[in-house]
Short mmCIF file of C-alpha atoms in Angstrom, two decimals:
data_model
loop_
_atom_site.label_atom_id
_atom_site.label_comp_id
_atom_site.label_asym_id
_atom_site.label_seq_id
_atom_site.Cartn_x
_atom_site.Cartn_y
_atom_site.Cartn_z
CA LEU A 1 60.57 166.61 44.18
CA ASP A 2 58.03 169.05 42.81
CA GLN A 3 59.25 169.48 39.30
CA PHE A 4 62.25 169.24 37.00
CA ARG A 5 62.57 171.15 33.78
CA THR A 6 65.21 170.37 31.19
CA ASP A 7 65.46 172.28 27.94
CA PHE A 8 66.64 170.30 24.92
CA GLY A 9 66.52 172.77 22.04
CA SER A 10 62.85 173.52 21.38
CA ARG A 11 61.55 170.79 23.68
CA ASP A 12 60.64 171.42 27.30
CA LEU A 13 60.46 168.25 29.36
CA PHE A 14 58.32 168.42 32.49
CA PHE A 15 58.29 165.86 35.26
CA SER A 16 55.91 166.09 38.18
CA SER A 17 56.14 164.24 41.48
CA SER A 18 52.56 163.07 40.95
CA THR A 19 53.37 161.35 37.64
CA PHE A 20 57.00 160.35 38.20
CA ASN A 21 57.74 156.74 37.27
CA PRO A 22 59.33 154.93 40.27
CA SER A 23 62.03 153.46 38.03
CA VAL A 24 62.96 156.91 36.81
CA MET A 25 63.04 158.12 40.40
CA ARG A 26 65.45 155.33 41.38
CA CYS A 27 67.72 156.18 38.45
CA LEU A 28 67.65 159.85 39.38
CA THR A 29 68.51 159.06 42.99
CA ALA A 30 71.42 156.89 41.88
CA PHE A 31 72.64 159.65 39.57
CA LEU A 32 72.55 162.24 42.34
CA THR A 33 74.44 159.89 44.65
CA LEU A 34 77.13 159.40 42.03
CA SER A 35 77.32 163.13 41.40
CA LEU A 36 77.81 163.85 45.07
CA GLY A 37 80.53 161.25 45.06
CA ALA A 38 79.75 159.61 48.44
CA LEU A 39 83.19 160.72 49.55
CA ASP A 40 82.55 160.90 53.28
CA GLN A 41 83.97 157.38 53.65
CA PHE A 42 87.43 158.68 52.75
CA ARG A 43 88.02 160.52 56.05
CA THR A 44 90.10 159.54 59.01
CA ASP A 45 88.50 159.20 62.44
CA LYS A 46 90.32 162.38 63.39
CA VAL A 47 88.43 164.32 60.71
CA THR A 48 85.03 162.76 61.39
CA SER A 49 85.25 163.45 65.11
CA SER A 50 87.18 166.69 65.60
CA TYR A 51 87.93 168.49 62.33
CA ASP A 52 87.84 172.28 62.81
CA PRO A 53 87.85 174.32 59.57
CA ALA A 54 88.99 177.44 61.42
CA LYS A 55 92.36 175.72 61.84
CA THR A 56 92.84 175.66 58.05
CA THR A 57 92.98 179.47 57.95
CA GLY A 58 96.09 181.03 56.46
CA LYS A 59 98.71 180.21 53.87
CA TRP A 60 99.43 176.74 52.48
CA TYR A 61 101.65 175.12 49.87
CA GLU A 62 100.75 172.10 47.78
CA VAL A 63 103.47 169.48 47.97
CA LEU A 64 101.95 166.51 46.11
CA PHE A 65 98.97 166.56 43.76
CA VAL A 66 96.81 164.87 41.17
CA ASP A 67 94.77 167.44 39.29
CA PRO A 68 94.27 167.63 35.50
CA GLY A 69 93.78 171.38 35.84
CA GLN A 70 97.33 171.80 37.13
CA ILE A 71 99.23 170.17 34.27
CA GLY A 72 102.33 172.24 33.60
CA ALA A 73 101.92 174.31 36.77
CA SER A 74 104.45 175.08 39.49
CA CYS A 75 104.62 177.08 42.71
CA GLN A 76 101.12 176.05 43.82
CA GLU A 77 100.00 177.79 46.98
CA PHE A 78 96.77 178.98 48.54
CA THR A 79 95.33 180.99 51.40
CA ASN A 80 92.18 179.95 53.26
CA GLU A 81 89.70 182.40 54.80
CA PHE A 82 87.12 180.79 57.08
CA ASN A 83 83.60 182.16 57.58
CA ALA A 84 82.39 181.08 61.01
CA THR A 85 78.85 182.25 60.27
CA ASP A 86 78.02 179.71 57.58
CA GLY A 87 80.92 177.25 57.87
CA THR A 88 82.27 177.94 54.39
CA PHE A 89 85.76 179.04 53.52
CA GLN A 90 87.31 180.77 50.55
CA GLN A 91 90.47 179.34 49.08
CA HIS A 92 92.58 181.81 47.12
CA PHE A 93 94.66 179.53 44.90
CA SER A 94 97.62 180.62 42.79
CA VAL A 95 100.11 178.91 40.48
CA HIS A 96 102.68 179.79 37.86
CA TYR A 97 102.87 178.51 34.30
CA GLY A 98 106.48 179.28 33.55
CA ARG A 99 106.84 182.89 34.73
CA ILE A 100 103.16 183.66 34.14
CA PRO A 101 101.01 183.78 37.29
CA PHE A 102 97.45 182.50 37.44
CA SER A 103 95.03 182.67 40.35
CA GLN A 104 91.42 181.91 41.17
CA THR A 105 89.24 181.65 44.26
CA TYR A 106 87.21 178.61 45.28
CA ILE A 107 84.35 178.44 47.74
CA PHE A 108 84.16 175.37 50.00
CA GLU A 109 80.51 175.09 51.04
CA GLN A 110 79.69 172.90 54.01
CA ASP A 111 77.61 169.85 53.13
CA PRO A 112 73.98 170.14 54.37
CA SER A 113 74.44 166.88 56.28
CA GLY A 114 76.73 168.69 58.72
CA GLU A 115 79.35 165.95 58.39
CA LYS A 116 82.77 167.29 59.31
CA GLY A 117 85.14 167.94 56.44
CA VAL A 118 82.57 167.32 53.68
CA TYR A 119 82.19 170.11 51.14
CA THR A 120 81.02 171.19 47.74
CA LYS A 121 83.75 173.17 45.97
CA TYR A 122 83.16 175.65 43.17
CA LEU A 123 84.75 178.71 41.60
CA THR A 124 83.54 182.07 42.85
CA GLY A 125 80.66 183.16 40.67
CA ALA A 126 80.45 179.83 38.87
CA LYS A 127 78.47 177.61 41.24
CA ALA A 128 75.85 176.89 38.59
CA LEU A 129 78.49 175.70 36.11
CA LEU A 130 80.40 173.10 38.12
CA GLN A 131 80.23 171.85 41.70
CA LEU A 132 82.86 169.41 42.93
CA PRO A 133 82.24 167.12 45.92
CA THR A 134 85.32 167.38 48.15
CA VAL A 135 86.37 165.92 51.49
CA VAL A 136 89.16 166.59 53.93
CA VAL A 137 90.83 163.19 54.17
CA ASP A 138 93.22 163.94 57.02
CA VAL A 139 94.84 166.77 58.97
CA THR A 140 97.77 167.12 61.34
CA GLU A 141 97.69 169.79 64.03
CA SER A 142 100.60 171.84 65.33
CA ASP A 143 100.46 174.86 67.66
CA GLY A 144 96.69 175.23 67.39
CA GLN A 145 96.60 175.19 63.57
CA TYR A 146 96.63 172.41 61.00
CA SER A 147 100.09 172.01 59.53
CA LEU A 148 99.32 169.19 57.08
CA MET A 149 96.14 168.55 55.11
CA THR A 150 94.99 166.04 52.52
CA THR A 151 91.89 166.67 50.40
CA TYR A 152 90.16 164.53 47.79
CA THR A 153 87.72 165.62 45.10
CA LYS A 154 85.68 163.40 42.81
CA LYS A 155 82.79 164.10 40.50
CA VAL A 156 81.24 161.39 38.34
CA VAL A 157 80.05 162.74 35.00
CA VAL A 158 77.60 160.40 33.28
CA GLY A 159 79.01 159.18 29.98
CA LYS A 160 82.45 160.61 30.71
CA ALA A 161 85.43 159.81 32.89
CA SER A 162 85.24 161.03 36.47
CA VAL A 163 87.05 164.18 37.56
CA GLN A 164 89.43 163.52 40.47
CA GLU A 165 91.82 165.64 42.49
CA LEU A 166 94.10 164.55 45.33
CA ARG A 167 96.05 167.28 47.07
CA PHE A 168 98.62 167.03 49.87
CA SER A 169 99.31 170.43 51.42
CA SER A 170 101.65 171.83 54.04
CA ARG A 171 102.42 175.10 55.77
CA THR A 172 105.94 174.82 54.36
CA PRO A 173 106.96 174.55 50.67
CA SER A 174 108.56 171.13 51.14
CA LEU A 175 108.38 168.09 53.41
CA ASP A 176 110.79 165.30 54.18
CA ASN A 177 110.22 161.90 52.60
CA ALA A 178 109.09 160.28 55.83
CA THR A 179 106.30 162.83 56.29
CA LEU A 180 105.18 162.52 52.68
CA GLN A 181 105.16 158.73 52.95
CA GLY A 182 103.06 159.00 56.09
CA MET A 183 100.46 161.09 54.23
CA VAL A 184 100.42 158.57 51.38
CA ASP A 185 99.96 155.71 53.84
CA VAL A 186 96.95 157.46 55.38
CA ALA A 187 95.40 157.93 51.93
CA ARG A 188 95.73 154.21 51.35
CA LYS A 189 94.35 153.36 54.77
CA VAL A 190 91.11 155.29 54.23
CA GLY A 191 90.59 153.42 50.97
CA LEU A 192 91.55 155.83 48.22
CA ASN A 193 92.12 154.03 44.94
CA GLU A 194 95.69 152.95 44.32
CA ASP A 195 95.48 154.26 40.76
CA ILE A 196 95.11 157.88 41.84
CA ILE A 197 97.74 157.54 44.58
CA ALA A 198 100.20 156.27 41.96
CA LYS A 199 99.61 159.45 39.91
CA LEU A 200 100.72 161.83 42.67
CA LYS A 201 103.30 164.35 41.47
CA PRO A 202 105.57 166.59 43.55
CA VAL A 203 105.09 170.33 43.25
CA ASN A 204 108.01 172.36 42.00
CA GLN A 205 108.38 175.02 44.69
CA THR A 206 111.88 176.15 43.70
CA ASP A 207 112.62 179.56 42.18
CA CYS A 208 109.03 180.65 42.62
CA PRO A 209 108.61 184.33 41.73
CA SER A 210 106.18 186.36 43.79
CA LEU A 211 103.09 187.70 42.08
CA ALA A 212 104.31 191.25 42.66
CA MET A 213 107.62 190.51 40.93
CA VAL A 214 105.86 189.07 37.90
CA LEU A 215 103.44 191.96 37.52
CA VAL A 216 106.09 194.72 37.73
#
C-alpha cells in the first residue's frame, strides 16, 4: 500500500506505507474484507467447480427477490451479455413501476481471485460510486444453458445497515411451488441468513406491458 489520500473539507490526510501504524493497517484490512463481503462461501459445489458464465447469456425473469431498490416494482426481467475476453457480463435489467418502465445496465466484473461465480457488480458508468460484491449461489442447467439461477449481493457500509439483495431467476416468468421451494432450500443449505430468506417476495409477472407498448 503506497499511499491513501482522503479529502475531508480543507484537510488532506496522507498515509504512507513507511509510516503506517500496524493497528491501523489491521483495521483497514478488516474494513476491506467486510466491504468485499466474503461471499464466496455462499456457493454450491456446482458453482465452485463448474460454473460457466457463458451459460447465463440471454433473457431471464426474476421470480423471487429481496432488493430495497425494487420496492413497488413489477415485471422484473433482464438480459445477460457475456464477454469471453475479460470474463465480465452486462446485465440489462428492466422493471415497471405501474405502467412506467425503468431500465439500467449493470456490469458484473470477475473477481481478481478467479473464483467461479464471484463478482463485483456496478452500474454502467458508476463504478466509482458504488460497487456491490455479488456471488452466484446456484444454477441449474438445461439444454446447454442455465435455466435457474440464484444470486446474492451484500455490501457492509460502516456505520450503516448492510445492503443485501437475493434474487431467484428463471428463463420463464413463473415456476411451480416445488421448484421455488427447492431453490429456497439450496439458499438455506449454503448458509444464507434465515432473515433474508424470510423476506423473499414473488415478482408480479402478470399483465406486463412491453417497453415498446409503453413508449408508443
